[in-house]
Amino acid sequence: MNPIKLKLGITSQSNLFIGGAAPKFEIGGIDLCTQMDTQGYPIIPASSFKGVLRKIVRDMVSEGNEAAEQVKVAYQKYIEKVEKSALEKLNKLDDPLQKELAEKRFVQLQEKVSAEYLFGVSGLNQAPKLFFNDFTLKTKDASKSYFSIDTKNSIEETDNGIVANPRIYKTVKPGVTFQGEILFYKMHALEPEVTVGFIKKFIETAIGQFNTQIYRLGNSKSRGYGLIRVEIVKGEMHNG
């Protein structure tokens, strides 16, 4: 069975800075540089996008989103099935201590269960979840500049009083488009409570929240950084 994927395009709507160090120290040069690949092109790390998307889903859970509640119930049922199977095996081993520890662990999993389990369930590596790939440039062109240089002052207190310490940032400029994928791993295990299609629609709804400009990627959000637009990509992606 081919893996189920959701292909995304991300376009920066403002400067985008995802914390990183300058490639090398230069006096009077770049202090901090956004994340780049080995060729020096900007990237959006999977962990950065995943972290903000998880925050969006957490907010949907807090707001009582109906679809998020259905996902929660699906994970509750899934954990019950895994627990039943695990305890049956432990009963055959006749190990009361291990059985007790397992029972406590499953109680803890049920206490914390929510739609956030789509991003991973601690201790259950084979549980249904989402895998994220890094987002790379849609088109790489060595003659094109993808970066902006931005200077901002950090205020520091010294023995001589308050001083402004200028820092130079290398950020992704507005209008740069990236592409990447989300893989849906073993989502069929959540059926019949929810289908893979239901999960995809739920995640697409969550991703749409990026386009409200409420949620942003990276650092320096207070300066207006990190605005992005996300689109669902149909067909094959390319990188050239």
Short mmCIF file of C-alpha atoms in Angstrom, two decimals:
data_model
loop_
_atom_site.label_atom_id
_atom_site.label_comp_id
_atom_site.label_asym_id
_atom_site.label_seq_id
_atom_site.Cartn_x
_atom_site.Cartn_y
_atom_site.Cartn_z
CA MET A 1 0.00 0.00 0.00
CA ASN A 2 1.39 3.40 -1.01
CA PRO A 3 1.83 5.84 1.87
CA ILE A 4 -0.86 8.50 2.13
CA LYS A 5 0.62 11.98 1.81
CA LEU A 6 -0.51 15.56 2.00
CA LYS A 7 1.61 17.80 -0.22
CA LEU A 8 1.94 21.41 0.85
CA GLY A 9 3.29 24.65 -0.58
CA ILE A 10 4.38 27.36 1.86
CA THR A 11 4.99 30.94 0.72
CA SER A 12 6.55 33.52 3.04
CA GLN A 13 4.36 36.60 3.45
CA SER A 14 6.88 38.49 5.60
CA ASN A 15 10.49 38.03 6.64
CA LEU A 16 10.94 34.50 7.99
CA PHE A 17 13.61 33.65 10.55
CA ILE A 18 13.91 30.13 11.96
CA GLY A 19 16.70 30.32 14.51
CA GLY A 20 20.15 29.34 13.46
CA ALA A 21 23.74 30.48 13.80
CA ALA A 22 25.69 32.35 11.18
CA PRO A 23 27.71 29.98 8.91
CA LYS A 24 30.90 31.58 10.23
CA PHE A 25 31.79 34.41 12.54
CA GLU A 26 32.47 37.73 10.85
CA ILE A 27 33.16 41.01 12.63
CA GLY A 28 30.49 43.39 11.45
CA GLY A 29 28.83 40.57 9.52
CA ILE A 30 25.79 38.33 10.02
CA ASP A 31 25.04 37.50 13.66
CA LEU A 32 22.15 35.10 13.15
CA CYS A 33 21.02 33.29 10.03
CA THR A 34 17.81 31.43 9.29
CA GLN A 35 18.07 27.66 8.75
CA MET A 36 19.70 26.59 5.49
CA ASP A 37 20.46 23.33 3.71
CA THR A 38 23.94 22.10 2.81
CA GLN A 39 23.86 24.12 -0.42
CA GLY A 40 23.10 27.38 1.37
CA TYR A 41 19.45 27.57 0.36
CA PRO A 42 16.83 28.36 3.02
CA ILE A 43 14.65 25.58 4.42
CA ILE A 44 11.75 25.28 6.83
CA PRO A 45 12.64 22.44 9.22
CA ALA A 46 9.94 19.83 9.75
CA SER A 47 10.10 20.42 13.50
CA SER A 48 9.24 24.11 13.13
CA PHE A 49 6.12 23.53 11.04
CA LYS A 50 5.09 20.53 13.15
CA GLY A 51 5.39 22.51 16.38
CA VAL A 52 3.11 25.32 15.25
CA LEU A 53 0.60 22.90 13.69
CA ARG A 54 0.48 21.00 16.97
CA LYS A 55 -0.24 24.29 18.76
CA ILE A 56 -3.12 24.90 16.34
CA VAL A 57 -4.58 21.45 17.04
CA ARG A 58 -4.16 22.03 20.79
CA ASP A 59 -6.14 25.25 20.46
CA MET A 60 -8.85 23.43 18.48
CA VAL A 61 -9.05 20.86 21.28
CA SER A 62 -9.37 23.63 23.89
CA GLU A 63 -12.15 25.27 21.88
CA GLY A 64 -14.15 22.04 21.83
CA ASN A 65 -13.78 21.39 18.11
CA GLU A 66 -16.13 18.52 17.21
CA ALA A 67 -13.72 16.85 14.78
CA ALA A 68 -10.93 17.00 17.38
CA GLU A 69 -13.24 15.23 19.83
CA GLN A 70 -13.89 12.47 17.30
CA VAL A 71 -10.15 12.00 16.81
CA LYS A 72 -9.76 11.78 20.60
CA VAL A 73 -12.39 9.04 20.81
CA ALA A 74 -10.65 7.14 17.99
CA TYR A 75 -7.39 7.16 19.95
CA GLN A 76 -9.19 6.08 23.10
CA LYS A 77 -10.52 3.03 21.26
CA TYR A 78 -7.13 2.36 19.68
CA ILE A 79 -5.34 2.44 23.05
CA GLU A 80 -7.95 0.10 24.51
CA LYS A 81 -7.20 -2.42 21.75
CA VAL A 82 -3.44 -2.11 22.25
CA GLU A 83 -3.85 -2.49 26.01
CA LYS A 84 -5.98 -5.62 25.63
CA SER A 85 -3.39 -7.22 23.37
CA ALA A 86 -0.48 -6.25 25.63
CA LEU A 87 -2.12 -7.54 28.80
CA GLU A 88 -3.01 -10.83 27.14
CA LYS A 89 0.67 -11.37 26.36
CA LEU A 90 1.72 -10.39 29.89
CA ASN A 91 -0.82 -12.79 31.39
CA LYS A 92 0.87 -15.64 29.54
CA LEU A 93 4.25 -14.60 30.97
CA ASP A 94 2.81 -14.64 34.51
CA ASP A 95 4.67 -11.46 35.51
CA PRO A 96 2.42 -9.50 37.93
CA LEU A 97 4.86 -6.59 38.29
CA GLN A 98 5.15 -5.98 34.54
CA LYS A 99 1.39 -6.27 34.20
CA GLU A 100 0.86 -3.69 36.94
CA LEU A 101 3.32 -1.28 35.31
CA ALA A 102 1.65 -1.74 31.93
CA GLU A 103 -1.81 -1.09 33.39
CA LYS A 104 -0.60 2.13 35.01
CA ARG A 105 1.00 3.22 31.74
CA PHE A 106 -2.21 2.72 29.78
CA VAL A 107 -4.18 4.64 32.42
CA GLN A 108 -1.76 7.54 31.94
CA LEU A 109 -2.18 7.38 28.16
CA GLN A 110 -5.95 7.53 28.47
CA GLU A 111 -5.78 10.44 30.91
CA LYS A 112 -3.82 12.52 28.38
CA VAL A 113 -5.54 11.33 25.20
CA SER A 114 -6.52 14.03 22.71
CA ALA A 115 -6.25 14.85 19.02
CA GLU A 116 -2.65 15.86 19.78
CA TYR A 117 -1.84 12.14 19.69
CA LEU A 118 -1.72 12.63 15.92
CA PHE A 119 1.77 14.02 16.55
CA GLY A 120 2.92 10.95 18.46
CA VAL A 121 2.00 8.83 21.47
CA SER A 122 4.74 8.49 24.08
CA GLY A 123 5.76 4.85 24.45
CA LEU A 124 3.71 3.64 21.48
CA ASN A 125 6.05 4.02 18.53
CA GLN A 126 3.76 2.10 16.20
CA ALA A 127 0.71 4.23 16.94
CA PRO A 128 -0.98 6.11 14.08
CA LYS A 129 0.71 9.48 13.64
CA LEU A 130 1.88 12.16 11.25
CA PHE A 131 5.39 12.30 9.83
CA PHE A 132 6.74 15.65 8.61
CA ASN A 133 9.44 16.32 6.04
CA ASP A 134 11.55 19.46 5.83
CA PHE A 135 10.17 22.09 3.47
CA THR A 136 12.64 22.93 0.70
CA LEU A 137 12.57 25.55 -2.04
CA LYS A 138 10.09 24.82 -4.80
CA THR A 139 12.66 25.99 -7.33
CA LYS A 140 16.37 26.45 -6.66
CA ASP A 141 18.06 29.17 -8.68
CA ALA A 142 21.66 30.03 -7.83
CA SER A 143 21.30 33.45 -9.49
CA LYS A 144 18.36 34.44 -7.30
CA SER A 145 18.50 35.95 -3.81
CA TYR A 146 16.14 34.38 -1.29
CA PHE A 147 17.35 36.37 1.72
CA SER A 148 16.85 39.74 3.38
CA ILE A 149 19.34 41.36 5.74
CA ASP A 150 17.65 42.91 8.76
CA THR A 151 19.18 44.83 11.66
CA LYS A 152 17.58 45.15 15.06
CA ASN A 153 18.77 46.44 18.38
CA SER A 154 18.83 44.44 21.58
CA ILE A 155 18.89 46.56 24.73
CA GLU A 156 21.56 45.65 27.27
CA GLU A 157 22.35 47.00 30.71
CA THR A 158 26.05 47.65 31.40
CA ASP A 159 28.07 49.45 34.08
CA ASN A 160 27.87 52.55 31.90
CA GLY A 161 24.08 52.39 31.59
CA ILE A 162 21.67 51.15 28.94
CA VAL A 163 23.14 50.54 25.50
CA ALA A 164 21.74 49.33 22.21
CA ASN A 165 23.50 46.32 20.71
CA PRO A 166 22.75 46.00 16.98
CA ARG A 167 22.26 42.45 15.68
CA ILE A 168 22.22 41.56 12.00
CA TYR A 169 19.80 38.85 10.87
CA LYS A 170 19.75 36.95 7.60
CA THR A 171 16.11 36.04 6.97
CA VAL A 172 14.00 34.59 4.19
CA LYS A 173 12.43 37.43 2.20
CA PRO A 174 8.69 37.61 1.47
CA GLY A 175 7.43 35.75 -1.61
CA VAL A 176 9.66 32.68 -1.34
CA THR A 177 7.86 29.36 -1.88
CA PHE A 178 8.74 26.06 -0.22
CA GLN A 179 7.29 22.60 -0.63
CA GLY A 180 7.05 19.54 1.60
CA GLU A 181 4.88 16.65 2.70
CA ILE A 182 3.03 15.24 5.65
CA LEU A 183 2.83 11.43 5.73
CA PHE A 184 -0.10 9.67 7.40
CA TYR A 185 1.30 6.63 9.20
CA LYS A 186 -0.98 3.67 10.04
CA MET A 187 -4.07 5.87 10.21
CA HIS A 188 -6.21 2.89 9.21
CA ALA A 189 -5.73 1.63 12.77
CA LEU A 190 -8.12 4.37 13.94
CA GLU A 191 -11.00 2.95 11.89
CA PRO A 192 -13.95 2.53 12.15
CA GLU A 193 -14.19 5.47 14.56
CA VAL A 194 -12.56 7.81 12.00
CA THR A 195 -11.32 7.26 8.47
CA VAL A 196 -8.06 8.39 6.89
CA GLY A 197 -10.09 10.86 4.83
CA PHE A 198 -11.56 12.32 8.00
CA ILE A 199 -8.07 12.77 9.49
CA LYS A 200 -6.83 14.45 6.31
CA LYS A 201 -9.75 16.87 6.31
CA PHE A 202 -9.15 17.65 9.99
CA ILE A 203 -5.46 18.39 9.37
CA GLU A 204 -6.26 20.48 6.29
CA THR A 205 -8.63 22.56 8.43
CA ALA A 206 -5.90 23.03 11.02
CA ILE A 207 -3.36 24.00 8.33
CA GLY A 208 -5.81 26.60 7.04
CA GLN A 209 -5.36 28.50 10.30
CA PHE A 210 -1.92 29.62 9.09
CA ASN A 211 -3.70 31.71 6.45
CA THR A 212 -5.55 33.71 9.12
CA GLN A 213 -2.15 35.25 10.02
CA ILE A 214 -2.74 34.41 13.68
CA TYR A 215 -0.17 31.60 13.69
CA ARG A 216 3.38 32.21 12.51
CA LEU A 217 6.60 30.29 12.04
CA GLY A 218 9.98 30.86 13.57
CA ASN A 219 11.36 33.66 15.71
CA SER A 220 10.83 37.43 16.06
CA LYS A 221 7.07 37.18 15.66
CA SER A 222 6.69 40.42 17.60
CA ARG A 223 8.52 42.17 14.75
CA GLY A 224 6.06 40.85 12.20
CA TYR A 225 8.21 37.90 11.09
CA GLY A 226 6.86 34.48 10.26
CA LEU A 227 3.70 35.16 8.26
CA ILE A 228 3.13 32.36 5.74
CA ARG A 229 0.49 31.19 3.32
CA VAL A 230 -0.07 27.43 3.01
CA GLU A 231 -1.70 25.69 0.06
CA ILE A 232 -2.55 22.07 -0.62
CA VAL A 233 -0.58 20.95 -3.69
CA LYS A 234 -2.25 18.69 -6.24
CA GLY A 235 -0.16 16.35 -8.35
CA GLU A 236 3.58 15.80 -8.25
CA MET A 237 5.94 18.29 -6.65
CA HIS A 238 9.30 19.13 -8.10
CA ASN A 239 12.59 20.62 -7.02
CA GLY A 240 14.95 21.90 -9.62
#
